[in-house]
Amino acid sequence: MTEAISNFAVDIVDRRAEDPGNVALRWEKTGSAATEVTFLDLKIRSEKVAHVLHHHGVRPGHRVFILLPACVAWWESVLGCMRVGAAAVLGQDASETQVLKDQIIQSRSSLVIATDTVAALVDPFRNDCTRVVHWLSVGWEREGWVDYDRRVSLAPSGLKTVETRGADPCIVVYDEGTSITATTHFHGDETYGLAQLDAWRDGLAVAVQDASDLP
């Protein structure tokens, strides 16, 4: 029996994007009017992220470490990983430098996406993370890091999503404050959906960056 193809980015996001007015997120920066982000917006932006990840060597089965606060970039990065068949590793805490270092190393990630503020914490031990080939900084251009915002903005959309199977790793979640305990969720899991992704996003302990500064 052939295992069914399963990918949240296609099965949920792309289907809901068929209606251009279907709102996915309502985003409000401090002191600014709320901005609505549609499923079509997420589809296009995550395809651009997928193009950037693929350009930087991320392939099916690879891991991408994501350390972002609740922001649109978090959503498009996670969805971008799904589109290239990579597992998104959700870092939970940037307040303990040693934990952050251990999580990046032990996650076996080949690429890291983090805010500029977190990047400053990472720089002292970056050379110890020998598996990481590329570092992407969100929010500001930084020496030694790829400018996420610029690369994603310039990238084409429409990259064909990799065909993933239900048993393929999709998301890895570290327990807060530990580099030892992590749970792997697979593309075929029915234990997560929009609500679970939203809960993970809202539960991130990335207190070192004001999310209102990010897109």
Short mmCIF file of C-alpha atoms in Angstrom, two decimals:
data_model
loop_
_atom_site.label_atom_id
_atom_site.label_comp_id
_atom_site.label_asym_id
_atom_site.label_seq_id
_atom_site.Cartn_x
_atom_site.Cartn_y
_atom_site.Cartn_z
CA MET A 1 0.00 0.00 0.00
CA THR A 2 1.42 3.38 -0.99
CA GLU A 3 1.75 5.88 1.84
CA ALA A 4 -0.31 9.02 1.26
CA ILE A 5 1.41 12.31 0.53
CA SER A 6 0.95 14.73 3.40
CA ASN A 7 2.13 18.32 3.80
CA PHE A 8 0.47 20.96 5.98
CA ALA A 9 1.66 23.80 3.71
CA VAL A 10 -0.16 22.27 0.75
CA ASP A 11 -3.10 20.55 2.43
CA ILE A 12 -4.10 23.49 4.60
CA VAL A 13 -2.40 26.74 3.53
CA ASP A 14 -2.53 26.32 -0.25
CA ARG A 15 -6.12 25.12 -0.22
CA ARG A 16 -7.26 28.05 1.86
CA ALA A 17 -5.23 30.38 -0.36
CA GLU A 18 -7.56 29.53 -3.25
CA ASP A 19 -9.79 32.25 -1.80
CA PRO A 20 -7.59 35.39 -2.00
CA GLY A 21 -9.55 37.07 0.79
CA ASN A 22 -9.19 34.23 3.29
CA VAL A 23 -7.44 35.79 6.31
CA ALA A 24 -4.83 33.67 8.13
CA LEU A 25 -3.39 36.17 10.64
CA ARG A 26 -4.23 39.57 12.02
CA TRP A 27 -0.94 41.23 12.92
CA GLU A 28 -0.67 44.38 15.00
CA LYS A 29 2.55 46.25 15.70
CA THR A 30 2.76 48.51 18.72
CA GLY A 31 1.25 51.89 17.86
CA SER A 32 0.17 50.80 14.38
CA ALA A 33 -3.05 49.69 12.77
CA ALA A 34 -3.68 45.95 12.50
CA THR A 35 -2.55 44.25 9.29
CA GLU A 36 -4.34 41.26 7.86
CA VAL A 37 -2.21 38.48 6.40
CA THR A 38 -4.11 36.19 4.05
CA PHE A 39 -3.42 32.55 3.32
CA LEU A 40 -2.39 33.68 -0.15
CA ASP A 41 0.19 36.01 1.43
CA LEU A 42 1.55 33.12 3.51
CA LYS A 43 1.60 30.84 0.47
CA ILE A 44 3.61 33.30 -1.62
CA ARG A 45 5.98 34.31 1.18
CA SER A 46 6.63 30.73 2.29
CA GLU A 47 7.36 29.75 -1.32
CA LYS A 48 9.94 32.54 -1.36
CA VAL A 49 11.44 31.28 1.90
CA ALA A 50 11.52 27.76 0.45
CA HIS A 51 13.43 29.10 -2.56
CA VAL A 52 15.98 30.78 -0.25
CA LEU A 53 16.37 27.61 1.83
CA HIS A 54 16.83 25.47 -1.28
CA HIS A 55 19.35 27.99 -2.67
CA HIS A 56 21.34 27.63 0.56
CA GLY A 57 21.48 23.86 0.31
CA VAL A 58 18.56 22.78 2.48
CA ARG A 59 17.16 19.48 1.23
CA PRO A 60 14.54 16.96 2.38
CA GLY A 61 15.45 15.52 5.76
CA HIS A 62 17.68 18.45 6.74
CA ARG A 63 16.95 20.45 9.88
CA VAL A 64 16.51 24.22 10.14
CA PHE A 65 16.79 25.82 13.57
CA ILE A 66 14.28 28.68 13.97
CA LEU A 67 14.54 31.10 16.89
CA LEU A 68 12.03 33.87 16.30
CA PRO A 69 9.36 35.50 18.47
CA ALA A 70 5.71 35.56 17.48
CA CYS A 71 5.88 37.26 14.07
CA VAL A 72 4.94 36.67 10.44
CA ALA A 73 8.52 35.56 9.67
CA TRP A 74 8.05 32.67 12.12
CA TRP A 75 5.04 31.40 10.17
CA GLU A 76 6.62 31.76 6.73
CA SER A 77 9.87 30.12 7.90
CA VAL A 78 8.10 27.08 9.34
CA LEU A 79 5.96 26.74 6.20
CA GLY A 80 9.04 27.24 4.01
CA CYS A 81 10.71 24.31 5.76
CA MET A 82 7.67 22.15 5.09
CA ARG A 83 7.81 23.06 1.40
CA VAL A 84 11.42 21.88 0.99
CA GLY A 85 10.87 18.79 3.14
CA ALA A 86 13.09 20.01 5.96
CA ALA A 87 12.25 19.67 9.66
CA ALA A 88 11.75 22.99 11.43
CA VAL A 89 13.45 22.92 14.84
CA LEU A 90 11.64 25.35 17.14
CA GLY A 91 14.06 26.84 19.64
CA GLN A 92 12.24 27.69 22.86
CA ASP A 93 14.59 29.91 24.83
CA ALA A 94 17.26 32.50 24.03
CA SER A 95 17.79 33.65 27.62
CA GLU A 96 20.32 30.92 28.45
CA THR A 97 23.28 31.10 26.07
CA GLN A 98 24.58 27.62 26.93
CA VAL A 99 21.15 26.05 26.36
CA LEU A 100 20.85 27.88 23.05
CA LYS A 101 24.29 26.67 21.96
CA ASP A 102 23.54 23.08 22.98
CA GLN A 103 20.18 23.08 21.21
CA ILE A 104 21.69 24.31 17.93
CA ILE A 105 24.51 21.75 18.07
CA GLN A 106 22.42 18.79 19.21
CA SER A 107 19.61 19.54 16.75
CA ARG A 108 21.98 18.72 13.86
CA SER A 109 20.64 21.75 11.98
CA SER A 110 22.34 22.84 8.76
CA LEU A 111 20.84 26.36 8.76
CA VAL A 112 19.74 28.79 11.48
CA ILE A 113 17.13 31.57 11.25
CA ALA A 114 17.15 34.04 14.15
CA THR A 115 16.49 37.67 14.99
CA ASP A 116 19.38 40.11 14.89
CA THR A 117 19.35 40.33 18.68
CA VAL A 118 19.61 36.57 19.06
CA ALA A 119 22.32 36.54 16.38
CA ALA A 120 24.42 38.74 18.67
CA LEU A 121 24.15 36.08 21.38
CA VAL A 122 25.06 33.32 18.94
CA ASP A 123 28.13 34.98 17.40
CA PRO A 124 30.55 34.10 20.28
CA PHE A 125 29.95 30.34 19.81
CA ARG A 126 29.03 30.25 16.12
CA ASN A 127 32.28 28.53 15.14
CA ASP A 128 31.47 25.68 17.52
CA CYS A 129 28.32 24.84 15.54
CA THR A 130 30.17 22.96 12.83
CA ARG A 131 27.07 21.41 11.22
CA VAL A 132 25.53 24.80 10.48
CA VAL A 133 26.45 25.95 6.97
CA HIS A 134 24.33 29.12 6.74
CA TRP A 135 23.02 31.68 9.23
CA LEU A 136 20.05 33.93 8.37
CA SER A 137 19.31 37.08 10.38
CA VAL A 138 15.78 38.53 10.51
CA GLY A 139 15.32 42.24 11.11
CA TRP A 140 18.71 43.66 10.20
CA GLU A 141 21.73 43.02 8.01
CA ARG A 142 24.57 41.53 10.05
CA GLU A 143 28.19 40.59 9.26
CA GLY A 144 28.57 36.85 8.84
CA TRP A 145 24.82 36.35 8.47
CA VAL A 146 22.59 36.26 5.39
CA ASP A 147 20.04 39.09 5.31
CA TYR A 148 16.79 37.10 5.53
CA ASP A 149 14.49 40.00 4.70
CA ARG A 150 16.37 41.05 1.57
CA ARG A 151 16.85 37.50 0.25
CA VAL A 152 13.22 36.54 0.78
CA SER A 153 11.93 39.77 -0.77
CA LEU A 154 14.02 39.20 -3.92
CA ALA A 155 13.31 35.48 -4.21
CA PRO A 156 10.78 34.19 -6.75
CA SER A 157 7.61 32.48 -5.59
CA GLY A 158 6.11 29.33 -7.06
CA LEU A 159 8.75 26.81 -5.97
CA LYS A 160 7.18 23.36 -6.23
CA THR A 161 6.65 21.81 -2.80
CA VAL A 162 8.55 18.59 -2.15
CA GLU A 163 6.33 15.51 -1.89
CA THR A 164 6.53 14.54 1.77
CA ARG A 165 5.12 11.41 3.37
CA GLY A 166 3.29 11.04 6.65
CA ALA A 167 6.30 9.38 8.31
CA ASP A 168 8.70 12.20 7.35
CA PRO A 169 9.84 14.48 10.22
CA CYS A 170 8.17 17.89 10.07
CA ILE A 171 8.66 19.81 13.33
CA VAL A 172 11.00 19.33 16.28
CA VAL A 173 10.09 21.11 19.53
CA TYR A 174 12.54 21.50 22.40
CA ASP A 175 11.18 21.75 25.92
CA GLU A 176 11.89 25.20 27.36
CA GLY A 177 15.26 25.51 29.05
CA THR A 178 16.63 22.13 27.97
CA SER A 179 18.79 20.88 25.14
CA ILE A 180 18.03 17.25 25.94
CA THR A 181 14.27 16.77 25.62
CA ALA A 182 12.79 17.30 22.18
CA THR A 183 9.65 15.94 20.53
CA THR A 184 9.55 15.19 16.80
CA HIS A 185 6.24 15.61 15.00
CA PHE A 186 5.74 14.01 11.60
CA HIS A 187 3.87 15.22 8.53
CA GLY A 188 1.19 12.62 9.09
CA ASP A 189 0.57 13.52 12.74
CA GLU A 190 -2.98 14.55 13.51
CA THR A 191 -1.90 16.06 16.83
CA TYR A 192 -1.07 19.44 15.34
CA GLY A 193 -2.81 21.87 13.03
CA LEU A 194 -3.36 25.59 12.83
CA ALA A 195 -4.32 25.73 16.51
CA GLN A 196 -1.26 23.76 17.67
CA LEU A 197 1.10 25.78 15.49
CA ASP A 198 -0.39 28.94 16.91
CA ALA A 199 0.07 27.63 20.45
CA TRP A 200 3.73 26.84 19.79
CA ARG A 201 4.27 30.26 18.27
CA ASP A 202 2.61 32.07 21.18
CA GLY A 203 4.49 29.96 23.72
CA LEU A 204 7.97 30.85 22.52
CA ALA A 205 10.20 32.23 25.25
CA VAL A 206 12.20 34.54 23.02
CA ALA A 207 12.06 37.48 25.39
CA VAL A 208 15.21 39.18 24.12
CA GLN A 209 13.53 40.61 21.03
CA ASP A 210 10.51 42.88 20.83
CA ALA A 211 8.23 41.20 18.31
CA SER A 212 6.75 44.56 17.36
CA ASP A 213 10.01 45.35 15.56
CA LEU A 214 9.58 42.43 13.18
CA PRO A 215 7.27 41.98 10.19
#
